[in-house]
Amino acid sequence: MAYKITLIPGDGIGPEVSLAARRCVDATGVKVDWEIAEAGADVIGKYGTPLPEYTLASIRKNKVALKGPLTTPIGTGFRSVNVAIRKELDLYACLRPTRSYKGVRSRYEDIDLVIVRENTEDLYAGIEFEVGKPETQRLIGEIAALSQKKIRPDSGISIKPLSITGSKRIAKFAFEYAVKHGRKKVTAISKANIMKFTDGLFFMAARDVAKEYEGKIEYEERLIDNMCMQLVQKPELYDVLCLPNLYGDILSDLCAGLIGGLGIAPGANLGEDIAVFEAIHGSAPKYTGQNKVNPAAMVLSAVLMLDYLGEKEAAKRLDKAVAKVIAEGKSVTYDLKPDRNDPSAVGTSQMADAIIAAL
Ligand code: NAD
């Protein structure tokens, strides 16, 4: 029987990389009945929203989706559809395995880290108060009354909620992932010395969960600023990293940098029984429609999806095929060539062809 999976092509480079991933999955022999669902700026005219209800309903029904990147306007306009999907479906865990592939130019070798990022809380909760608005002035007044702390009247305010429930849930996910995938250590990361009541709470919750795994999985804590330096200097000391939303977002890109860039960094957003798989990279609008960018991150996200579905053998084969194409360095996109202007670089669809041939 075929798996029914929602495919959101995305915008910018999204449709090109999702098509590549779809073709690679189909080539593994795993039968998938793809249900295409739209989202993003391009569909506002048609549905009056960048996230149509039918798209959410499709993911809810199929429980698994493969998603291309979607553009978010900066500063003004609609809020991130990517964040909205995670919130609407309570996809509380963002999983980002970061592994070195031979043949990718990088300052580091043998990187093998897993980022587990909380996806629903923190400064990403979308609770914001715009500068100059009456409610913002009221909030500033309330805060002054409650905390004796003054906020400048010409401030905008973003709220950072971190709950014990959310923090324990993500810590539990990180430890369970470590157990299931033969990992040794979980490092919780925050800025607890400064934000005692939110980041401090995150450590407390993680510590609590860690007790259940004593003797099985090691636990340690790091401050985010120190962690940035540690990862650049001695990434080999770390294993599974568990972080609140914002730090997790930033550290994911740092780790993608350690393995040679966004072109090969996959991801998954997981809830209790729904999973959406997507690359870390965005819609790179300047490359739209050029058949230029690297499909590997999206294909490797599909590898995570196959693994999640229990199609372990197909997942392994596809992962190996990607690794082989990258290691050979012939049929790869510009970003994987020693010189970015190398005329022998192939396009998105040709790299997908090479992966399929290597399967
Ligand atoms: P981006 O990841 O889209 O692109 C940054 C740069 O990284 C690109 O210019 C390109 O040089 C490189 N790059 C990205 N993907 C690549 C690939 N597959 N192959 C080769 N090179 C690649 O980041 P951005 O420019 O900050 O964001 C563009 C848009 O994407 C924004 O609107 C942002 O909100 C959105 N975004 C969406 C998601 C998502 O859908 N989950 C994630 C991140 C950003």
Short mmCIF file of C-alpha atoms and ligand atoms in Angstrom, two decimals:
data_model
loop_
_atom_site.label_atom_id
_atom_site.label_comp_id
_atom_site.label_asym_id
_atom_site.label_seq_id
_atom_site.Cartn_x
_atom_site.Cartn_y
_atom_site.Cartn_z
CA MET A 1 0.00 0.00 0.00
CA ALA A 2 1.16 3.51 -0.77
CA TYR A 3 1.84 6.07 1.94
CA LYS A 4 -0.31 9.15 1.57
CA ILE A 5 1.97 12.15 2.14
CA THR A 6 1.26 15.87 1.87
CA LEU A 7 3.73 17.70 -0.36
CA ILE A 8 3.99 21.47 0.06
CA PRO A 9 6.23 22.65 -2.79
CA GLY A 10 6.90 26.06 -1.16
CA ASP A 11 8.03 29.17 -3.05
CA GLY A 12 11.33 30.63 -4.30
CA ILE A 13 13.59 27.61 -4.84
CA GLY A 14 11.03 25.45 -2.99
CA PRO A 15 9.29 23.86 -5.98
CA GLU A 16 12.61 22.86 -7.57
CA VAL A 17 14.11 21.21 -4.48
CA SER A 18 10.82 19.54 -3.48
CA LEU A 19 10.43 18.05 -6.93
CA ALA A 20 13.99 16.70 -6.67
CA ALA A 21 13.21 15.16 -3.26
CA ARG A 22 9.95 13.69 -4.50
CA ARG A 23 11.68 12.04 -7.47
CA CYS A 24 14.38 10.59 -5.19
CA VAL A 25 11.80 9.13 -2.78
CA ASP A 26 9.86 7.62 -5.67
CA ALA A 27 13.08 6.12 -7.02
CA THR A 28 13.70 4.21 -3.76
CA GLY A 29 10.69 2.07 -4.63
CA VAL A 30 8.75 3.15 -1.54
CA LYS A 31 5.22 3.80 -2.82
CA VAL A 32 3.96 7.29 -2.04
CA ASP A 33 0.70 8.88 -3.06
CA TRP A 34 1.67 12.57 -2.92
CA GLU A 35 -1.09 15.04 -2.04
CA ILE A 36 -0.01 18.51 -3.23
CA ALA A 37 -1.03 21.37 -0.94
CA GLU A 38 -0.21 25.04 -1.44
CA ALA A 39 0.95 27.75 0.97
CA GLY A 40 2.82 31.07 0.90
CA ALA A 41 2.57 34.58 -0.49
CA ASP A 42 1.55 33.36 -3.96
CA VAL A 43 -1.74 31.84 -2.76
CA ILE A 44 -3.02 34.83 -0.74
CA GLY A 45 -4.95 36.07 -3.79
CA LYS A 46 -6.64 32.69 -4.20
CA TYR A 47 -7.41 31.81 -0.55
CA GLY A 48 -7.14 35.13 1.31
CA THR A 49 -4.42 33.65 3.52
CA PRO A 50 -0.87 32.35 3.02
CA LEU A 51 -1.84 29.19 4.94
CA PRO A 52 -5.10 27.78 3.53
CA GLU A 53 -7.19 25.60 5.81
CA TYR A 54 -7.14 22.75 3.27
CA THR A 55 -3.35 22.57 3.53
CA LEU A 56 -3.46 22.20 7.30
CA ALA A 57 -6.31 19.69 6.96
CA SER A 58 -4.24 17.64 4.49
CA ILE A 59 -1.30 17.42 6.93
CA ARG A 60 -3.65 16.59 9.83
CA LYS A 61 -5.19 13.80 7.80
CA ASN A 62 -2.01 12.30 6.32
CA LYS A 63 0.09 12.91 9.48
CA VAL A 64 3.26 13.25 7.37
CA ALA A 65 4.33 16.10 5.09
CA LEU A 66 7.37 17.03 3.02
CA LYS A 67 7.64 20.79 2.76
CA GLY A 68 9.64 23.18 0.60
CA PRO A 69 10.75 26.53 2.05
CA LEU A 70 8.33 29.48 2.21
CA THR A 71 9.26 33.16 2.10
CA THR A 72 8.43 35.41 5.06
CA PRO A 73 8.32 39.17 4.47
CA ILE A 74 10.74 40.99 6.79
CA GLY A 75 9.52 43.64 9.25
CA THR A 76 6.00 43.96 7.84
CA GLY A 77 3.39 41.77 6.15
CA PHE A 78 2.13 38.33 7.22
CA ARG A 79 3.75 36.29 9.96
CA SER A 80 5.87 33.28 9.06
CA VAL A 81 3.79 30.46 7.57
CA ASN A 82 6.56 28.07 8.61
CA VAL A 83 6.13 29.08 12.25
CA ALA A 84 2.31 28.99 11.88
CA ILE A 85 2.36 25.39 10.61
CA ARG A 86 4.51 24.32 13.57
CA LYS A 87 2.21 26.11 16.02
CA GLU A 88 -1.10 25.01 14.49
CA LEU A 89 -0.07 21.35 14.47
CA ASP A 90 1.85 21.54 17.75
CA LEU A 91 5.03 20.28 16.08
CA TYR A 92 6.96 20.99 19.23
CA ALA A 93 10.28 19.37 18.34
CA CYS A 94 12.57 20.56 15.61
CA LEU A 95 15.15 17.92 14.82
CA ARG A 96 18.27 18.86 12.91
CA PRO A 97 20.95 16.22 12.52
CA THR A 98 24.23 17.79 11.38
CA ARG A 99 26.71 15.38 9.88
CA SER A 100 29.83 15.88 7.75
CA TYR A 101 29.73 14.50 4.20
CA LYS A 102 33.00 13.64 2.50
CA GLY A 103 33.62 15.88 -0.47
CA VAL A 104 32.05 18.98 1.04
CA ARG A 105 34.51 21.76 1.62
CA SER A 106 34.50 22.68 5.28
CA ARG A 107 36.93 23.70 7.98
CA TYR A 108 35.79 20.68 9.98
CA GLU A 109 35.66 16.92 9.51
CA ASP A 110 33.63 14.24 11.24
CA ILE A 111 30.98 16.54 12.66
CA ASP A 112 28.11 14.49 14.05
CA LEU A 113 25.73 16.64 16.10
CA VAL A 114 21.98 16.55 16.59
CA ILE A 115 20.08 19.72 17.39
CA VAL A 116 16.76 19.36 19.19
CA ARG A 117 15.05 22.75 19.20
CA GLU A 118 11.80 23.61 20.99
CA ASN A 119 9.44 24.85 18.33
CA THR A 120 6.37 26.46 19.92
CA GLU A 121 7.42 28.85 22.69
CA ASP A 122 10.02 31.52 23.40
CA LEU A 123 10.32 34.79 21.48
CA TYR A 124 8.84 32.91 18.51
CA ALA A 125 5.44 32.70 20.21
CA GLY A 126 4.46 35.72 18.11
CA ILE A 127 3.30 37.79 21.10
CA GLU A 128 4.44 41.25 20.08
CA PHE A 129 3.45 44.81 20.88
CA GLU A 130 4.12 47.45 18.23
CA VAL A 131 5.81 50.73 19.09
CA GLY A 132 3.40 53.59 19.80
CA LYS A 133 0.21 51.46 19.99
CA PRO A 134 -2.14 52.14 22.96
CA GLU A 135 -1.84 48.52 24.18
CA THR A 136 1.95 48.82 24.10
CA GLN A 137 1.79 51.99 26.22
CA ARG A 138 -0.54 50.19 28.63
CA LEU A 139 1.80 47.22 28.89
CA ILE A 140 4.76 49.53 29.54
CA GLY A 141 2.75 51.16 32.33
CA GLU A 142 1.78 47.78 33.84
CA ILE A 143 5.37 46.56 33.74
CA ALA A 144 6.56 49.73 35.48
CA ALA A 145 3.93 49.22 38.19
CA LEU A 146 4.67 45.51 38.65
CA SER A 147 8.45 45.46 38.42
CA GLN A 148 9.58 49.04 39.09
CA LYS A 149 11.50 48.73 35.80
CA LYS A 150 11.21 51.46 33.21
CA ILE A 151 10.83 50.69 29.53
CA ARG A 152 11.33 53.59 27.10
CA PRO A 153 7.95 54.78 25.74
CA ASP A 154 9.20 54.46 22.16
CA SER A 155 9.83 50.72 22.54
CA GLY A 156 8.37 47.72 20.74
CA ILE A 157 8.01 44.64 22.92
CA SER A 158 8.30 40.91 22.16
CA ILE A 159 7.27 38.48 24.86
CA LYS A 160 9.29 35.39 25.74
CA PRO A 161 7.16 32.67 27.35
CA LEU A 162 8.93 29.43 28.37
CA SER A 163 6.85 26.88 30.28
CA ILE A 164 7.80 23.91 32.44
CA THR A 165 5.47 21.78 30.28
CA GLY A 166 7.10 22.86 27.01
CA SER A 167 10.64 22.63 28.38
CA LYS A 168 10.16 19.17 29.89
CA ARG A 169 8.50 17.93 26.72
CA ILE A 170 11.44 18.97 24.54
CA ALA A 171 14.01 17.63 27.02
CA LYS A 172 12.16 14.32 27.09
CA PHE A 173 12.21 14.27 23.27
CA ALA A 174 15.99 14.88 23.28
CA PHE A 175 16.67 12.08 25.77
CA GLU A 176 14.35 9.64 23.99
CA TYR A 177 16.04 10.47 20.68
CA ALA A 178 19.44 9.85 22.33
CA VAL A 179 18.31 6.45 23.65
CA LYS A 180 16.75 5.35 20.35
CA HIS A 181 19.68 6.47 18.22
CA GLY A 182 22.53 5.21 20.41
CA ARG A 183 23.68 8.66 21.48
CA LYS A 184 25.67 9.24 24.67
CA LYS A 185 25.00 12.75 25.91
CA VAL A 186 22.41 15.55 25.97
CA THR A 187 23.59 19.13 26.47
CA ALA A 188 20.90 21.64 27.48
CA ILE A 189 21.69 25.19 26.37
CA SER A 190 20.29 28.56 27.44
CA LYS A 191 21.27 31.88 28.99
CA ALA A 192 20.15 31.10 32.52
CA ASN A 193 22.57 33.50 34.20
CA ILE A 194 20.69 36.46 32.69
CA MET A 195 17.11 35.23 32.13
CA LYS A 196 16.60 33.34 35.35
CA PHE A 197 12.85 32.90 35.13
CA THR A 198 12.73 31.61 31.56
CA ASP A 199 16.13 30.18 30.63
CA GLY A 200 16.71 29.20 34.25
CA LEU A 201 13.40 27.34 34.16
CA PHE A 202 14.54 25.57 30.97
CA PHE A 203 17.59 24.16 32.78
CA MET A 204 15.50 23.16 35.81
CA ALA A 205 13.04 21.28 33.62
CA ALA A 206 15.79 19.57 31.61
CA ARG A 207 17.62 18.59 34.83
CA ASP A 208 14.42 17.00 36.11
CA VAL A 209 13.99 14.95 32.96
CA ALA A 210 17.70 14.02 32.97
CA LYS A 211 17.24 12.22 36.30
CA GLU A 212 15.05 9.62 34.55
CA TYR A 213 17.99 8.75 32.27
CA GLU A 214 20.78 8.68 34.87
CA GLY A 215 23.31 5.97 34.09
CA LYS A 216 22.03 5.74 30.51
CA ILE A 217 22.50 9.19 28.96
CA GLU A 218 24.93 11.79 30.25
CA TYR A 219 23.55 15.30 30.88
CA GLU A 220 25.28 18.69 30.99
CA GLU A 221 24.41 22.39 30.67
CA ARG A 222 26.05 25.20 28.72
CA LEU A 223 25.37 28.91 28.27
CA ILE A 224 24.53 29.80 24.67
CA ASP A 225 27.37 32.30 24.18
CA ASN A 226 29.96 29.87 25.51
CA MET A 227 28.38 27.10 23.43
CA CYS A 228 28.90 29.09 20.21
CA MET A 229 32.61 29.29 20.95
CA GLN A 230 32.83 25.66 22.06
CA LEU A 231 31.18 24.44 18.86
CA VAL A 232 33.63 26.39 16.75
CA GLN A 233 36.65 25.21 18.80
CA LYS A 234 35.80 21.65 19.84
CA PRO A 235 32.60 20.38 18.27
CA GLU A 236 33.71 16.78 18.87
CA LEU A 237 32.86 17.17 22.57
CA TYR A 238 29.13 17.41 21.82
CA ASP A 239 26.41 15.02 20.83
CA VAL A 240 22.68 15.90 21.20
CA LEU A 241 22.02 19.61 21.85
CA CYS A 242 18.68 20.62 23.39
CA LEU A 243 17.64 24.28 23.14
CA PRO A 244 14.72 26.70 23.40
CA ASN A 245 13.40 28.05 20.12
CA LEU A 246 15.50 31.14 19.32
CA TYR A 247 18.89 29.76 20.39
CA GLY A 248 18.04 26.55 18.55
CA ASP A 249 17.36 28.47 15.37
CA ILE A 250 20.65 30.34 15.55
CA LEU A 251 22.75 27.33 16.53
CA SER A 252 21.23 25.28 13.69
CA ASP A 253 22.72 27.67 11.14
CA LEU A 254 26.03 27.68 13.01
CA CYS A 255 26.10 23.88 12.86
CA ALA A 256 25.09 23.92 9.18
CA GLY A 257 28.16 26.15 8.70
CA LEU A 258 30.34 23.53 10.43
CA ILE A 259 29.41 20.92 7.83
CA GLY A 260 29.83 23.21 4.84
CA GLY A 261 26.58 25.08 4.43
CA LEU A 262 22.82 25.06 4.19
CA GLY A 263 22.80 23.03 0.98
CA ILE A 264 23.20 19.75 2.89
CA ALA A 265 21.40 20.46 6.20
CA PRO A 266 18.09 18.58 6.66
CA GLY A 267 15.38 18.98 9.30
CA ALA A 268 12.12 17.69 10.71
CA ASN A 269 9.33 19.20 12.80
CA LEU A 270 7.71 16.59 14.98
CA GLY A 271 4.64 16.49 17.19
CA GLU A 272 2.96 13.66 19.07
CA ASP A 273 1.70 12.02 15.87
CA ILE A 274 2.34 14.49 13.02
CA ALA A 275 5.64 15.14 11.28
CA VAL A 276 6.66 17.77 8.71
CA PHE A 277 10.05 17.35 7.04
CA GLU A 278 11.89 20.35 5.57
CA ALA A 279 15.41 21.58 4.90
CA ILE A 280 16.92 24.19 7.22
CA HIS A 281 17.52 26.59 4.36
CA GLY A 282 14.97 29.14 3.19
CA SER A 283 13.51 30.00 -0.19
CA ALA A 284 16.68 31.76 -1.49
CA PRO A 285 14.51 33.99 -3.76
CA LYS A 286 17.42 35.24 -5.87
CA TYR A 287 17.87 31.72 -7.29
CA THR A 288 14.17 31.09 -8.08
CA GLY A 289 13.56 29.10 -11.26
CA GLN A 290 17.25 28.88 -12.19
CA ASN A 291 17.69 25.11 -11.62
CA LYS A 292 20.80 26.11 -9.67
CA VAL A 293 20.57 25.30 -5.96
CA ASN A 294 21.53 22.16 -4.11
CA PRO A 295 18.66 19.69 -3.63
CA ALA A 296 20.60 17.60 -1.06
CA ALA A 297 19.18 19.26 2.08
CA MET A 298 15.66 18.57 0.89
CA VAL A 299 16.54 15.03 -0.22
CA LEU A 300 18.17 14.37 3.17
CA SER A 301 14.99 15.71 4.85
CA ALA A 302 13.16 13.06 2.83
CA VAL A 303 15.67 10.51 4.20
CA LEU A 304 14.60 11.52 7.73
CA MET A 305 10.99 11.08 6.57
CA LEU A 306 11.61 7.57 5.24
CA ASP A 307 13.34 6.68 8.51
CA TYR A 308 10.37 8.08 10.47
CA LEU A 309 7.99 5.97 8.37
CA GLY A 310 9.99 2.88 9.30
CA GLU A 311 11.43 2.54 5.77
CA LYS A 312 14.90 2.19 7.26
CA GLU A 313 16.46 0.33 4.33
CA ALA A 314 15.22 2.87 1.74
CA ALA A 315 16.36 5.72 4.01
CA LYS A 316 19.84 4.24 4.27
CA ARG A 317 20.10 3.66 0.52
CA LEU A 318 19.02 7.21 -0.30
CA ASP A 319 21.40 8.66 2.29
CA LYS A 320 24.27 6.62 0.81
CA ALA A 321 23.35 7.72 -2.71
CA VAL A 322 23.50 11.39 -1.67
CA ALA A 323 26.83 10.80 0.11
CA LYS A 324 28.24 9.04 -2.98
CA VAL A 325 27.27 11.85 -5.38
CA ILE A 326 28.72 14.47 -3.02
CA ALA A 327 31.93 12.47 -2.46
CA GLU A 328 32.46 12.02 -6.23
CA GLY A 329 32.03 15.77 -6.62
CA LYS A 330 31.14 15.54 -10.32
CA SER A 331 27.38 15.88 -10.62
CA VAL A 332 27.00 18.47 -7.88
CA THR A 333 25.64 22.01 -7.75
CA TYR A 334 27.81 25.14 -7.69
CA ASP A 335 27.93 25.36 -3.89
CA LEU A 336 29.70 21.99 -3.65
CA LYS A 337 32.38 22.85 -6.19
CA PRO A 338 35.78 24.17 -5.05
CA ASP A 339 35.10 27.33 -7.06
CA ARG A 340 31.53 28.66 -7.05
CA ASN A 341 31.90 29.71 -10.68
CA ASP A 342 33.05 26.25 -11.78
CA PRO A 343 31.40 25.71 -15.20
CA SER A 344 31.16 21.94 -14.55
CA ALA A 345 28.58 22.50 -11.78
CA VAL A 346 25.26 20.84 -12.60
CA GLY A 347 21.73 22.05 -11.92
CA THR A 348 19.24 21.00 -9.23
CA SER A 349 17.48 18.43 -11.39
CA GLN A 350 20.74 16.97 -12.78
CA MET A 351 22.06 16.45 -9.25
CA ALA A 352 18.78 14.68 -8.42
CA ASP A 353 19.30 12.50 -11.54
CA ALA A 354 22.76 11.57 -10.26
CA ILE A 355 21.40 10.67 -6.82
CA ILE A 356 18.73 8.50 -8.44
CA ALA A 357 21.35 6.81 -10.60
CA ALA A 358 23.46 6.10 -7.49
CA LEU A 359 20.55 4.49 -5.66
P1 NAD B 1 18.03 31.19 2.63
O1 NAD B 1 18.38 29.91 3.31
O2 NAD B 1 16.85 31.17 1.75
O3 NAD B 1 19.25 31.61 1.68
C1 NAD B 1 20.47 32.14 2.14
C2 NAD B 1 21.55 31.78 1.16
O4 NAD B 1 21.95 30.43 1.40
C3 NAD B 1 21.13 31.79 -0.30
O5 NAD B 1 21.26 33.06 -0.86
C4 NAD B 1 22.09 30.82 -0.91
O6 NAD B 1 23.32 31.43 -1.16
C5 NAD B 1 22.26 29.79 0.17
N1 NAD B 1 21.37 28.65 0.02
C6 NAD B 1 20.17 28.42 0.64
N2 NAD B 1 19.65 27.26 0.23
C7 NAD B 1 20.53 26.73 -0.65
C8 NAD B 1 20.56 25.54 -1.41
N3 NAD B 1 19.59 24.64 -1.36
N4 NAD B 1 21.64 25.33 -2.23
C9 NAD B 1 22.62 26.21 -2.31
N5 NAD B 1 22.65 27.36 -1.61
C10 NAD B 1 21.63 27.61 -0.79
O7 NAD B 1 17.94 32.28 3.75
P2 NAD B 1 17.37 33.77 3.70
O8 NAD B 1 17.90 34.46 2.49
O9 NAD B 1 17.67 34.33 5.03
O10 NAD B 1 15.81 33.61 3.57
C11 NAD B 1 15.06 33.71 2.38
C12 NAD B 1 13.60 33.51 2.70
O11 NAD B 1 13.38 32.18 3.17
C13 NAD B 1 13.09 34.43 3.79
O12 NAD B 1 11.83 34.90 3.41
C14 NAD B 1 12.99 33.54 5.02
O13 NAD B 1 11.99 33.97 5.90
C15 NAD B 1 12.63 32.23 4.38
N6 NAD B 1 12.98 31.05 5.20
C16 NAD B 1 12.10 30.01 5.18
C17 NAD B 1 12.40 28.87 5.90
C18 NAD B 1 11.42 27.72 5.86
O14 NAD B 1 10.61 27.66 4.96
N7 NAD B 1 11.45 26.82 6.82
C19 NAD B 1 13.61 28.76 6.60
C20 NAD B 1 14.50 29.82 6.55
C21 NAD B 1 14.17 30.97 5.85
#
